Amino acid sequence: MKKWVLGVVIFAAGAVAVGAVNAFFEYTNTTEFCTSCHTMQWSKAEWMETVHYKNRVGVKAEYADCHVPKEFFPKVAAKIIAVKDIYHHLIGTIDTKEKFEAHRWTMANRVWEKMKATDSRECRTCHEFADMDLTEQVRSARRKHEAAAMEGKTCIECHQGIAHSLPKEPES
């Protein structure tokens, strides 16, 4: 076979593979997909009661906006790590509301630690200190945001429970 034909075949296969991966990411980034397991219905119901779902300006933060990085390699890593959620759903670790709540503290802390490690990367897609008009905020929020920016704090350090109910801390 001529080398140029092989090159065209490899290029075409690569283009199809990239398209397939992109389509997979687009589909699995939808809120409908992410909340399709019954174990996610409890989190979805909580989210629907927050300002991230319904607010005065009509901007809705979807599941992927908060839980999936925009950059390619962090997104791939997040998709791979998310397989554990499917696994635990299938083996029954969190298949009832009671089991879900029993594991909720651990799951929430895992997410909070990841958010701290990434400087609340997904939050900052919409909320960035540099873009905030602090003069438009109420005094207490303005003071807290100014202090947080100066101290290098990240969103999740103050805003736990903003989109989902706070889990109950396990008794010692």
XYZ file of C-alpha atoms in Angstrom:
172
model
C 0.000 0.000 0.000
C 1.258 3.431 -0.800
C 2.357 5.539 2.161
C 0.023 8.422 1.329
C -3.013 6.105 1.345
C -1.989 4.770 4.751
C -1.559 8.363 5.952
C -5.057 9.286 4.745
C -6.544 6.208 6.454
C -4.765 6.991 9.732
C -5.835 10.645 9.548
C -9.462 9.685 8.842
C -9.481 7.145 11.685
C -8.048 9.775 14.017
C -10.688 12.306 12.984
C -13.457 9.764 13.602
C -11.969 8.877 17.008
C -11.733 12.542 18.042
C -15.325 13.094 16.915
C -16.516 10.047 18.845
C -14.721 11.140 22.026
C -16.162 14.642 21.683
C -19.692 13.270 21.158
C -19.249 11.001 24.199
C -18.118 13.952 26.332
C -20.991 16.145 25.137
C -23.571 13.448 25.917
C -22.124 12.495 29.301
C -21.874 16.178 30.299
C -25.633 16.701 30.162
C -27.543 17.081 33.400
C -30.041 14.531 32.088
C -27.313 11.904 31.732
C -25.619 12.746 35.023
C -28.847 12.545 37.000
C -30.339 9.556 35.186
C -29.410 7.091 37.956
C -31.970 7.053 40.743
C -29.157 7.618 43.253
C -28.563 11.060 41.737
C -32.221 12.072 41.978
C -31.721 13.153 45.597
C -28.887 15.511 44.660
C -30.865 16.760 41.668
C -33.860 17.620 43.871
C -31.599 19.631 46.189
C -29.960 21.468 43.286
C -33.397 22.378 41.911
C -34.075 24.303 45.135
C -30.952 26.472 44.846
C -29.967 29.689 43.128
C -27.799 27.608 40.798
C -31.021 26.184 39.302
C -33.505 29.046 39.487
C -32.625 32.691 40.062
C -33.645 36.242 39.222
C -31.446 36.452 36.097
C -32.359 33.069 34.607
C -28.838 31.624 34.447
C -28.712 27.934 35.328
C -25.558 26.097 36.338
C -25.830 22.598 34.894
C -24.225 19.511 36.420
C -21.124 19.624 34.213
C -20.610 23.333 34.921
C -19.936 22.459 38.562
C -18.500 18.956 38.362
C -16.621 18.596 35.061
C -13.488 20.583 34.144
C -13.487 22.402 30.805
C -9.869 21.547 29.927
C -9.379 18.283 28.019
C -7.016 16.282 30.255
C -8.688 17.221 33.560
C -12.015 16.364 31.888
C -10.708 12.925 30.878
C -9.471 12.353 34.435
C -12.865 13.396 35.847
C -14.655 10.980 33.507
C -12.383 8.116 34.557
C -12.846 8.903 38.252
C -16.633 9.109 37.766
C -16.676 5.423 36.836
C -16.437 4.685 40.574
C -19.840 6.341 41.071
C -21.381 4.017 38.498
C -19.616 1.054 40.118
C -20.935 1.926 43.588
C -24.409 2.434 42.162
C -24.322 -0.988 40.496
C -22.988 -2.906 43.509
C -25.488 -1.247 45.839
C -23.173 0.876 47.987
C -25.379 3.961 47.528
C -28.521 2.545 45.907
C -30.969 3.710 48.589
C -31.512 7.109 50.170
C -30.335 5.717 53.515
C -27.116 4.279 52.054
C -26.521 7.462 50.085
C -26.868 9.581 53.232
C -24.600 7.197 55.160
C -21.825 7.785 52.578
C -22.619 11.422 51.904
C -20.077 12.920 54.338
C -17.251 10.965 52.719
C -18.413 11.755 49.179
C -18.839 15.474 49.934
C -15.429 15.719 51.558
C -13.843 14.051 48.541
C -15.427 16.680 46.271
C -14.461 19.540 48.613
C -10.840 18.376 48.762
C -10.698 18.158 44.964
C -12.172 21.639 44.711
C -9.611 23.016 47.164
C -6.805 21.327 45.223
C -7.986 22.899 41.953
C -8.732 26.337 43.476
C -12.463 25.781 42.856
C -11.722 25.650 39.117
C -15.277 24.838 38.056
C -16.769 27.603 40.269
C -14.397 30.100 38.713
C -15.835 29.457 35.277
C -18.626 31.790 36.423
C -17.332 33.335 39.666
C -13.935 35.015 39.644
C -12.773 37.466 42.318
C -11.286 39.768 39.674
C -14.637 39.959 37.853
C -16.753 40.698 40.941
C -18.109 44.193 41.421
C -17.744 44.230 45.178
C -19.505 47.598 45.418
C -22.705 45.855 44.296
C -22.510 43.267 47.073
C -24.012 43.621 50.527
C -21.455 44.757 53.087
C -20.912 41.351 54.741
C -20.390 39.592 51.383
C -18.075 42.359 50.197
C -15.906 42.102 53.333
C -15.768 38.304 53.148
C -14.893 38.289 49.436
C -12.209 40.943 49.906
C -10.673 38.982 52.791
C -10.908 35.676 50.915
C -9.158 37.155 47.876
C -6.378 38.630 50.033
C -5.942 35.355 51.964
C -5.903 33.235 48.806
C -9.001 31.297 49.816
C -10.965 29.321 47.310
C -14.752 29.304 46.832
C -15.477 25.969 48.513
C -13.840 27.022 51.770
C -16.819 29.306 52.462
C -19.528 28.057 50.125
C -20.063 24.412 51.078
C -23.725 23.492 50.804
C -24.472 26.121 48.162
C -25.815 23.664 45.558
C -26.497 20.577 47.685
C -27.521 20.086 51.286
C -24.666 19.859 53.741
C -24.115 16.290 54.897
C -24.387 15.382 58.533
C -20.985 14.907 60.111
C -20.664 11.335 61.386
C -20.673 10.869 65.123
C -17.297 9.926 66.562
